[in-house]
Coordinates of C-alpha atoms in Angstrom, one line a residue:
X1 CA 5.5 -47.0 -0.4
X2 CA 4.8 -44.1 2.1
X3 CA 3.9 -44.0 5.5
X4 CA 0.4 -42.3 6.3
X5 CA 1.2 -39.1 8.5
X6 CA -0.7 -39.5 12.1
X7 CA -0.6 -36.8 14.9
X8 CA 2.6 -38.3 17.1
X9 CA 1.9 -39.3 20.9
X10 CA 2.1 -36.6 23.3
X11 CA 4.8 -36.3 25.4
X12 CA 5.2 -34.8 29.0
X13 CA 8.7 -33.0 28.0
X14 CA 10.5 -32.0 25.3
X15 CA 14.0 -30.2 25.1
X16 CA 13.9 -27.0 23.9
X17 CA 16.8 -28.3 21.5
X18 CA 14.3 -30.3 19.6
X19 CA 11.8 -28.0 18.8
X20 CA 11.4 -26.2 15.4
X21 CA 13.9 -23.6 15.0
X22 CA 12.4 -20.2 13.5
X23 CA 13.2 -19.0 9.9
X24 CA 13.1 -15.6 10.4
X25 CA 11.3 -14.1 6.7
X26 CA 13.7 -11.9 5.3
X27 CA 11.5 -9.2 4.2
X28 CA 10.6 -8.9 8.1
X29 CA 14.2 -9.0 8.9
X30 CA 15.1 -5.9 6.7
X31 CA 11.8 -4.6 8.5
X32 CA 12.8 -5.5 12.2
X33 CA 16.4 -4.0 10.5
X34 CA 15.2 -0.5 9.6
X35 CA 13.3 -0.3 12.7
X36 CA 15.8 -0.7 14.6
X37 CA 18.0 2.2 12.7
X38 CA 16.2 4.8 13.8
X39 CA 15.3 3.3 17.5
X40 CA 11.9 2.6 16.6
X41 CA 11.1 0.2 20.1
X42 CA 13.0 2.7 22.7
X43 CA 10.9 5.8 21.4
X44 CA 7.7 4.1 20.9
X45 CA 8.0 2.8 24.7
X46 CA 8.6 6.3 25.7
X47 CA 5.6 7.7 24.0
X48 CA 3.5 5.2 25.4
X49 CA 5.0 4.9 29.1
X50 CA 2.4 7.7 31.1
X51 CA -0.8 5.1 29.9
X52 CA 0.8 2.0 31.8
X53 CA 1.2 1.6 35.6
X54 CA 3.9 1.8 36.6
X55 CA 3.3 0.1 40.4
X56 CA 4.5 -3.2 39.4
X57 CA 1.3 -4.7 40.4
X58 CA -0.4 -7.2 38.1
X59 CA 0.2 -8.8 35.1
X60 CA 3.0 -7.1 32.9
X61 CA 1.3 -5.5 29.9
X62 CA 1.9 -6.7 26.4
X63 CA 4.8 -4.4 25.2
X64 CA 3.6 -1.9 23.0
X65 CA 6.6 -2.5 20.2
X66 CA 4.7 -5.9 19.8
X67 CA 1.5 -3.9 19.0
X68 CA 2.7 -1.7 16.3
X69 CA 4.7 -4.6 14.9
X70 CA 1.3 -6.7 14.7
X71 CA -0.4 -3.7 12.9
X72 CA 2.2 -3.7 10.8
X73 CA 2.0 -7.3 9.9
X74 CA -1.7 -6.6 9.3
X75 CA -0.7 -3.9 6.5
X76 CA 1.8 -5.7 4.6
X77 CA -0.6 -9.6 4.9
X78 CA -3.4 -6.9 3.3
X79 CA -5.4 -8.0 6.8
X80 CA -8.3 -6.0 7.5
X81 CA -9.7 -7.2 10.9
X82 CA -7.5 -7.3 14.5
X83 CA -8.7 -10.8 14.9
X84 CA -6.8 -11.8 11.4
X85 CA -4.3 -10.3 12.6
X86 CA -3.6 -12.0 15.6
X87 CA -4.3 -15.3 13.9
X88 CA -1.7 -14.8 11.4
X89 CA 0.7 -13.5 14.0
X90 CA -0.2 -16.9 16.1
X91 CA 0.5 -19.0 13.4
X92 CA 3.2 -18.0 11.4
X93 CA 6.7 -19.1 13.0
X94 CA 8.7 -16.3 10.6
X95 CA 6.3 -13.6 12.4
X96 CA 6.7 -15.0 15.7
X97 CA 10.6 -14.5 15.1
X98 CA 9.9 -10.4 14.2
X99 CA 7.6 -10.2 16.9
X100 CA 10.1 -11.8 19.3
X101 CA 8.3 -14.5 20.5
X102 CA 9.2 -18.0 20.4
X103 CA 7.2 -21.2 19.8
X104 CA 6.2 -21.9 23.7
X105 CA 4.8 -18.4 24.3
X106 CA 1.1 -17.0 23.2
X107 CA 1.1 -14.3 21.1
X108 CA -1.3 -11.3 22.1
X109 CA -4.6 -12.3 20.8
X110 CA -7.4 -10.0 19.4
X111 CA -9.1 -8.6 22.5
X112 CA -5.6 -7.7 23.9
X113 CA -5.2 -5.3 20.4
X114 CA -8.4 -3.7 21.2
X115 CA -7.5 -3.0 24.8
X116 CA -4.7 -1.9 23.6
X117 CA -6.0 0.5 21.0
X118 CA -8.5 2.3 23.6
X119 CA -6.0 2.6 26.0
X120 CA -3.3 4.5 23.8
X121 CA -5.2 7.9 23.0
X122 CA -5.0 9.4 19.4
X123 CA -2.1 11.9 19.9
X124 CA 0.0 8.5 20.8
X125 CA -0.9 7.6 17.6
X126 CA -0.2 11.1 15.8
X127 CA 3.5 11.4 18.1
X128 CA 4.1 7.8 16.4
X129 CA 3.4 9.0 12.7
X130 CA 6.2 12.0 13.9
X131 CA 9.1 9.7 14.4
X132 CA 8.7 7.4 11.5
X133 CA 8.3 10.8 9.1
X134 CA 11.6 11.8 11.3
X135 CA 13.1 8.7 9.9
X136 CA 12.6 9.7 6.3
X137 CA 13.8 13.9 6.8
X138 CA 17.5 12.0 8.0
X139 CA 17.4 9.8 4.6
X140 CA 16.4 12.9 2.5
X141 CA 12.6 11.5 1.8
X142 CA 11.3 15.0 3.1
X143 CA 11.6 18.0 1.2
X144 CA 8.2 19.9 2.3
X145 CA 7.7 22.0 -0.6
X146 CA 5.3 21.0 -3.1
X147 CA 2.4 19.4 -1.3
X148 CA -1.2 17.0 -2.6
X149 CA -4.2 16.6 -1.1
X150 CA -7.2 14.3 -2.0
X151 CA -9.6 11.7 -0.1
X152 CA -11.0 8.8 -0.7
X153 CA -14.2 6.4 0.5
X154 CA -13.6 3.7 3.3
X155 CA -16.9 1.1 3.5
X156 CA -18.2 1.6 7.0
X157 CA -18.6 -1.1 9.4
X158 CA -22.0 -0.4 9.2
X159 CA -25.4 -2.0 7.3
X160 CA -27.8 0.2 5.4
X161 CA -30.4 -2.4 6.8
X162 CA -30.2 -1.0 10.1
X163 CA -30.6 2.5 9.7
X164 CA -33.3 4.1 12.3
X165 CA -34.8 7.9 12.5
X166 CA -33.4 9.9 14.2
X167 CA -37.2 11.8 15.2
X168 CA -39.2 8.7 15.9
X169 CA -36.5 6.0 16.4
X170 CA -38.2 3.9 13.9
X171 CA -36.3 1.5 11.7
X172 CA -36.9 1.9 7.9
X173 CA -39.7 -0.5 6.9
X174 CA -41.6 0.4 10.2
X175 CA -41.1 3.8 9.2
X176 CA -42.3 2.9 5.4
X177 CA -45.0 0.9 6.6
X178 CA -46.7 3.6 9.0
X179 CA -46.8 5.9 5.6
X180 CA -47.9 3.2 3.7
X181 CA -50.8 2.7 6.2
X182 CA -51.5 6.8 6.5
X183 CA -51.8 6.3 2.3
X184 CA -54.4 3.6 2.6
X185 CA -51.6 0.9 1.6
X186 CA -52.3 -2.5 3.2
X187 CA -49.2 -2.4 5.7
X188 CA -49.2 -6.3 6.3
X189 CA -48.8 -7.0 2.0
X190 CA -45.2 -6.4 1.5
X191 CA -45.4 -6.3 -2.7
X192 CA -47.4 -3.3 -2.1
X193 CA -45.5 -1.8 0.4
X194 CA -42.4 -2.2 -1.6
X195 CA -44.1 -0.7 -4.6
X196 CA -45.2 2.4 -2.4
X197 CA -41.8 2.7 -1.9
X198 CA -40.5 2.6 -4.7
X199 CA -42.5 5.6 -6.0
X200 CA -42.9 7.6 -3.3
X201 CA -40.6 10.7 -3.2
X202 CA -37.9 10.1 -0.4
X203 CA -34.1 10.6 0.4
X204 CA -31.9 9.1 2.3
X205 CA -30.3 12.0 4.7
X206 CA -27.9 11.7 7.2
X207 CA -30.2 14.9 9.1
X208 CA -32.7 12.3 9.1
X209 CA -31.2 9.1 9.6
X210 CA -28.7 7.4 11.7
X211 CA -27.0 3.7 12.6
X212 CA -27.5 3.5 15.6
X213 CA -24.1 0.8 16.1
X214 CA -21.9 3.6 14.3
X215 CA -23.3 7.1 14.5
X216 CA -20.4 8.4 12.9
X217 CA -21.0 6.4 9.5
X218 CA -22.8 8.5 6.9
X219 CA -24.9 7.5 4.5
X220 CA -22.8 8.4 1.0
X221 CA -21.6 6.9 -3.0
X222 CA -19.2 4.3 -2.4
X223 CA -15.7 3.8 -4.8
X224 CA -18.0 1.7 -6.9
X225 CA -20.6 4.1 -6.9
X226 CA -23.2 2.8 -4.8
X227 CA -24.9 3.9 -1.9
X228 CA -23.2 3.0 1.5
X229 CA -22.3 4.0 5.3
X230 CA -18.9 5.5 4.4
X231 CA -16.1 7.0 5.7
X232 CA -13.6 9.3 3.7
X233 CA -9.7 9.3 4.6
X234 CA -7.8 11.8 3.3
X235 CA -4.6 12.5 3.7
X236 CA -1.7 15.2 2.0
X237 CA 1.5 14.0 0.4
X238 CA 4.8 15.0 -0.5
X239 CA 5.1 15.5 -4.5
X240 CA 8.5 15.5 -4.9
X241 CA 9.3 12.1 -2.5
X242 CA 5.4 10.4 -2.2
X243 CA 6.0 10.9 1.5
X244 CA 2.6 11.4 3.4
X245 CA 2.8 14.5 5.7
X246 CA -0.8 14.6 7.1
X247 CA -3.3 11.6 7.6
X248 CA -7.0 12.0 8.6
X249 CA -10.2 10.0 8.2
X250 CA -13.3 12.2 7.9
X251 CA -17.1 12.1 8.3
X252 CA -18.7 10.7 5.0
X253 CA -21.1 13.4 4.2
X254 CA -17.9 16.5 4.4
X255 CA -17.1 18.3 1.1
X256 CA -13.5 17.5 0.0
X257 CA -12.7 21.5 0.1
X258 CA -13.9 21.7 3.9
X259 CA -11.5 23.3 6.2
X260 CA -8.8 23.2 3.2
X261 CA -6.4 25.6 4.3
X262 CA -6.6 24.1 8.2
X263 CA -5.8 20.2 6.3
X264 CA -2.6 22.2 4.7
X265 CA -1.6 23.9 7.7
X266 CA -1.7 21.2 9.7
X267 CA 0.7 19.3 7.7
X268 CA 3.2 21.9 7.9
X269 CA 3.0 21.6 11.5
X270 CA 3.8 18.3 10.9
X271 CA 6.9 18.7 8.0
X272 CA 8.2 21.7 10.3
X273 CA 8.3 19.0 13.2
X274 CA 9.7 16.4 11.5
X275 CA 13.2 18.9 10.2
X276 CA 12.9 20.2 13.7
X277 CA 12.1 24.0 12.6
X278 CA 9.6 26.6 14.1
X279 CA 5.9 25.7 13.9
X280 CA 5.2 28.7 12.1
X281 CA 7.6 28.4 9.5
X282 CA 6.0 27.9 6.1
X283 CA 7.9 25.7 3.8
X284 CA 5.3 25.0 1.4
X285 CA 5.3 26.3 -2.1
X286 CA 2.3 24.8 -3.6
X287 CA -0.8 22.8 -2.9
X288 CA -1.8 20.6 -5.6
X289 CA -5.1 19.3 -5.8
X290 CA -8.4 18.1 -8.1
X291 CA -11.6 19.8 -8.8
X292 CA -13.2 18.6 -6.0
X293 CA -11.3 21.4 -3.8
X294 CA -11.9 24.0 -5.6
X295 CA -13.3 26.5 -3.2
X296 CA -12.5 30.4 -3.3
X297 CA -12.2 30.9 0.2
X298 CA -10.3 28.5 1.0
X299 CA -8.0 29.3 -2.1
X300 CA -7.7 32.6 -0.6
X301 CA -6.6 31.7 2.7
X302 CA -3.8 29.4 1.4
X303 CA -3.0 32.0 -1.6
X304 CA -3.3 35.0 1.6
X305 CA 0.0 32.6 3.3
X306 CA 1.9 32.6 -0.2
X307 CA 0.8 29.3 -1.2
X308 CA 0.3 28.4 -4.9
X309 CA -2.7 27.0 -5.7
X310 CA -2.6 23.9 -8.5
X311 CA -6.4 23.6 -8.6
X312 CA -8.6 23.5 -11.9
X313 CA -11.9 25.3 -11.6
X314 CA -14.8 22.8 -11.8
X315 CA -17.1 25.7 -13.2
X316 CA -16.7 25.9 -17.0
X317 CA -16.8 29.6 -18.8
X318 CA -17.4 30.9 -14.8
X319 CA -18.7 34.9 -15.0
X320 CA -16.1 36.1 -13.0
X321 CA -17.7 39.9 -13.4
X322 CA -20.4 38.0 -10.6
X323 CA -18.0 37.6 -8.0
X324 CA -15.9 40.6 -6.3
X325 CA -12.7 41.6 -6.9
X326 CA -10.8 40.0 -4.3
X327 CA -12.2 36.5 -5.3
X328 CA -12.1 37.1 -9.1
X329 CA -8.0 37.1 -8.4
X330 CA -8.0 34.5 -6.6
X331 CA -9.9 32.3 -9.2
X332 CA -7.9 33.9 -11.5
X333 CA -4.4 32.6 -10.2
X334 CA -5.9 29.4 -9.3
X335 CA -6.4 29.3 -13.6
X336 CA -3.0 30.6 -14.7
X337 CA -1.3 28.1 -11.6
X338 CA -3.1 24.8 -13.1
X339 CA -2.9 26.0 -17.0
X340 CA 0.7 26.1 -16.5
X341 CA 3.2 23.9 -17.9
X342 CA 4.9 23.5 -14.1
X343 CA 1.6 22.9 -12.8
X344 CA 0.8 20.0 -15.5
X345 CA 3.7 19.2 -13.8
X346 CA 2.5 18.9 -10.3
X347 CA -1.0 17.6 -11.4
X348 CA 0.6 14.5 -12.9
X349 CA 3.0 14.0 -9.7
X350 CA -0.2 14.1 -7.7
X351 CA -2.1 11.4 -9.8
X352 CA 1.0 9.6 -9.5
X353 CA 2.0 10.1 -5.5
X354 CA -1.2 9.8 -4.2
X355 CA -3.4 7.1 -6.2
X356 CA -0.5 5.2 -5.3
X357 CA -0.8 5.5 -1.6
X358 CA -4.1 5.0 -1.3
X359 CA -4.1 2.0 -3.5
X360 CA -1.4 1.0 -1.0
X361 CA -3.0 1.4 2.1
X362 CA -6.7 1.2 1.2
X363 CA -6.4 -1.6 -1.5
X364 CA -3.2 -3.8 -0.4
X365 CA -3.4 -2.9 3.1
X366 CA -6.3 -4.3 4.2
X367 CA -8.6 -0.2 4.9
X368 CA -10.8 -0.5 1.9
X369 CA -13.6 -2.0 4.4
X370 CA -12.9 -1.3 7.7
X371 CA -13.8 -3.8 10.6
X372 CA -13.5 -0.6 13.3
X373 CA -16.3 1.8 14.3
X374 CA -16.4 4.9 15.3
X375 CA -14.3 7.8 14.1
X376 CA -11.9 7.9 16.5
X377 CA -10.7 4.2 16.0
X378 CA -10.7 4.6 12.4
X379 CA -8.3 7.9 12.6
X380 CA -6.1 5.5 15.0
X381 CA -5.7 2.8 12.5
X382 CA -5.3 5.3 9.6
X383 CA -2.5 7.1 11.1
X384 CA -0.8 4.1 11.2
X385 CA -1.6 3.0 8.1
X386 CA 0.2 6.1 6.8
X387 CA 3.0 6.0 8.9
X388 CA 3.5 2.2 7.8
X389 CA 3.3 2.9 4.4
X390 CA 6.0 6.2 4.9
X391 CA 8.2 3.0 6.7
X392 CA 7.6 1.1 3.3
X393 CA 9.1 3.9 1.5
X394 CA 12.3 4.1 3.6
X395 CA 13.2 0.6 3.3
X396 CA 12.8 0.8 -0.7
X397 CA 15.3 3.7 -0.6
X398 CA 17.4 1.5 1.6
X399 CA 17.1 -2.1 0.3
X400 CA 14.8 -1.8 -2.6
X401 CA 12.0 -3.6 -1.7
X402 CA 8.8 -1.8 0.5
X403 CA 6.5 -5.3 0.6
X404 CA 6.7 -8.6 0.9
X405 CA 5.2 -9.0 -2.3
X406 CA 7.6 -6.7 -3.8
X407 CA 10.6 -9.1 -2.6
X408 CA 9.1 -12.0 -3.8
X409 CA 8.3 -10.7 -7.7
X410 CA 12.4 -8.9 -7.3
X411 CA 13.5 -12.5 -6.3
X412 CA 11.2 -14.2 -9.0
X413 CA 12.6 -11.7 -11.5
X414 CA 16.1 -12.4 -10.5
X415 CA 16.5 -16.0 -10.7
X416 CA 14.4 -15.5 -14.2
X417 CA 17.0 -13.3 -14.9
X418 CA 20.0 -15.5 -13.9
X419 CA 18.2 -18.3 -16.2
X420 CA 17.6 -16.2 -18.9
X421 CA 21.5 -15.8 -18.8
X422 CA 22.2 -19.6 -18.7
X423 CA 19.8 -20.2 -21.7
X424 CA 21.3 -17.2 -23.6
X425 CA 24.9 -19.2 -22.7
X426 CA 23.8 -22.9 -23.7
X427 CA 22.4 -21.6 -26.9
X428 CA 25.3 -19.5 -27.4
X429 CA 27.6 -22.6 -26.5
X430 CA 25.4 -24.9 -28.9
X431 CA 25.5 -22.5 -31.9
X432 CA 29.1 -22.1 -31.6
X433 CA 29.7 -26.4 -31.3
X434 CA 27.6 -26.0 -34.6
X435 CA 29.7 -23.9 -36.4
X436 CA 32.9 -26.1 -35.1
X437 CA 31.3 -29.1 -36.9
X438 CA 30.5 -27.1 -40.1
X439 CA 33.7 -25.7 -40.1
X440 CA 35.3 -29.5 -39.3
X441 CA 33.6 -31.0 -42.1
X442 CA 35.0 -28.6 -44.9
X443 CA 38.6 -28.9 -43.3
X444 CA 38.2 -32.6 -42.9
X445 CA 37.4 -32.8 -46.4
X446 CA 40.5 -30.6 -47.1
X447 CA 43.1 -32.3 -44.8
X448 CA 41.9 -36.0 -46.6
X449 CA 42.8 -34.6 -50.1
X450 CA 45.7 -33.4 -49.0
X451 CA 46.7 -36.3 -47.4
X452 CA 46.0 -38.4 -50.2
X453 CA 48.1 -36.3 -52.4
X454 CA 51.3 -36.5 -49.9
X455 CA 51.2 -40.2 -49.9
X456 CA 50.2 -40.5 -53.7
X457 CA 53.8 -37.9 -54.4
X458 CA 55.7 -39.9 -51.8
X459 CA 54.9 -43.2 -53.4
X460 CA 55.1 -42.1 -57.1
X461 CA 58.8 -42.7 -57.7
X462 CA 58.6 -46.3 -56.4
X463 CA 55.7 -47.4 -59.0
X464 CA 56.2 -50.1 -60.9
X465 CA 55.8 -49.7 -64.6
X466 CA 53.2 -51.8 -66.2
X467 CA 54.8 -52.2 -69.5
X468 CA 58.4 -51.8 -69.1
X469 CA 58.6 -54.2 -65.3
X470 CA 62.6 -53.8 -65.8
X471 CA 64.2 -50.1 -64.6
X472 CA 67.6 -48.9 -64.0
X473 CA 69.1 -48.4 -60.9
X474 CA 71.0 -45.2 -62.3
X475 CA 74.3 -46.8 -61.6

């Protein structure tokens, strides 16, 4: 029989030596471990000391190590929203343990991330990325010489449904209605005002119309190919390690080769910070990137620093006789770079380095469809994102393992391994027991024979003789 489970009585006080003791998970130990190898908590305070007061007045405010430890709960649990996040921080006793909070004490809930979040400004957020890219220059995960670029298409937290003009304020179906009554369309019939729409020549512009809860969304394709208020994150990795260098999350309606050579610069700036040389070194060797960039001017101004430029040319048989001379070489390297066997090379290192990130962050981190609004919020989150995912990188070079569900499918595959081995053993130890009792059964039937013959010569000289009972003795 079993006893039905029933919430216990409640008790005024209980000793702290009886309450549940907290397992600490060990993927967030080797996290809390490599954090602490480079002094993550002492130079994250620092950064974000001059936005707290320091008077002494008031409640203390939530430490900020706990913040970026919750966000980085959030991209490893592939949690989208702040509220999940604090949820899963609340409820999870191995969590509680890496956040340093025990089982008596609230953990910071969702409004205290988004105070949080306004108060630290976006350069906190930037300075942040820095030291965790610091971490990965001292373990050799930085080299800073061949360089990818390419974006990518967030969902906006932002409906279609509510778009408005931005001349007369209107929402859409008002909007559709007035033309509908201006064509002689009964506005008050919606079939037929849904079939004047439908047929009437229109587009959807981002000139024209706005959300007016997100005026930073834009109307664009989404990764599935329909139309959506999108965001596009871009951001420019390291070919030879996977390291991101640069992180940004851009208006929806921007061309991919907008302000190209500026994206690349910056994250120079950023590599030449991180290996603590001058900010107008140049380091870089070669930008690698897909059609989508292809822009001549801004292949000459990277091409004008000494850059190599691994771009294919979307334009198929282009008359290069059309454009001047100066831009006709720069097309022309642009060809030779990405036609090259060395820039195969690069092109498959940057399908390789960077779908992989942003399946990482965008797809198993939780950023695919973003809970925040506004485009500074989004940048905030992303930079972290990227600096997270830089952290998961160090702790594979250092343990082996980047994500929790990378530990659990390495410890799966061991102890599958480890039975594989017993089962290769027992049948090993059961095919040899076979061949024992094979090779038993042929001797057996050899050792009786000869056993019957030693007794048969031993007892031969003392056989009677049938016919002739009477013998000599020999004497």
């Amino acid at each position: 029989m079993f006893k039905p489970q029933s919430q216990p009585e409640s008790e005024l006080f209980i000793a702290s030596a009886q309450l549940v003791r907290p397992a600490a998970s060990p993927f967030y130990a080797k996290l809390d471990q490599t954090l602490a190898s480079f002094g993550f908590a002492d130079k994250a305070r620092e950064l974000c000391a001059p936005v707290y007061s320091k008077s002494g007045r008031g409640r203390p405010g939530v430490d900020p190590v706990v913040y970026f430890k919750m966000l980085m709960v959030g991209f490893f649990e592939d949690i989208a929203s702040e509220r999940g996040i604090a949820e899963r921080c609340n409820d999870s006793i191995s969590v509680r343990a890496f956040l340093g909070y025990s089982l008596t004490q609230v953990t910071p809930d969702h409004s205290t991330l988004s105070v949080i979040r306004s108060r630290l400004g976006e350069e906190i957020y930037q300075q942040i990325f820095q030291v965790i890219l610091g971490a990965l220059q001292e373990h050799g995960l930085l080299k800073g010489k061949h360089v990818g670029i390419d974006a990518s298409v967030i969902e906006a937290n932002a409906s279609l449904k509510n778009l408005v003009n931005r001349n007369t304020e209107e929402a859409y179906w008002e909007y559709v209605r007035r033309l509908a009554a201006e064509a002689g369309i009964d506005p008050k019939d919606p079939a037929a005002v849904r079939r004047f729409d439908r047929k009437r020549p229109k587009k959807m512009s981002n000139e024209e119309w706005v959300n007016p809860h997100d005026p930073d969304a834009k109307i664009g394709p989404t990764k599935t190919g329909a139309t959506d208020m999108i965001y596009k994150p871009e951001h420019t990795v390291d070919l030879d390690t996977g390291a991101i260098v640069q992180a940004e999350v851009r208006l929806g309606h921007e061309a991919d080769q907008k302000d190209l050579g500026a994206h690349v610069l910056q994250a120079q700036v950023n590599i030449n910070q991180a290996q603590g040389q001058a900010e107008d070194d140049l380091t870089i060797k070669s930008v690698t990137a897909d059609k989508g960039y292809h822009a001549v001017p801004e292949l000459e101004v990277l091409q004008d620093e000494g850059i190599r430029t691994v771009i294919s040319d979307p334009v198929q048989n282009r008359k290069l006789e059309k454009l001047t001379s100066p831009e006709a070489a720069v097309v022309r390297s642009a060809q030779r770079s990405a036609g090259s066997e060395s820039g195969k090379e690069l092109l498959r290192r940057r399908g390789m380095h960077l779908e992989r990130s942003f399946a990482h962050i965008l797809d198993a981190g939780g950023a695919r469809r973003t809970t925040l609004r506004g485009l500074v919020n989004l940048n905030k989150r992303f930079k972290v994102s990227a600096a997270i995912y830089n952290l998961s990188q160090l702790m594979r070079q250092l343990f082996g393992i980047g994500t929790p569900k990378q530990f659990v499918a390495g410890a799966k595959a061991f102890f599958g391994l480890i039975c594989h081995w017993i089962g290769m053993f027992v049948q090993e130890c059961l095919s040899i027991s076979a061949q024992l009792r094979r090779a038993w059964g042929s001797w057996q039937l050899i050792l009786e024979c000869w056993v019957k013959n030693r007794v048969r010569e031993f007892l031969n000289p003392f056989r009677p003789d049938a016919e002739n009972p009477l013998f000599s003795t020999g004497c």
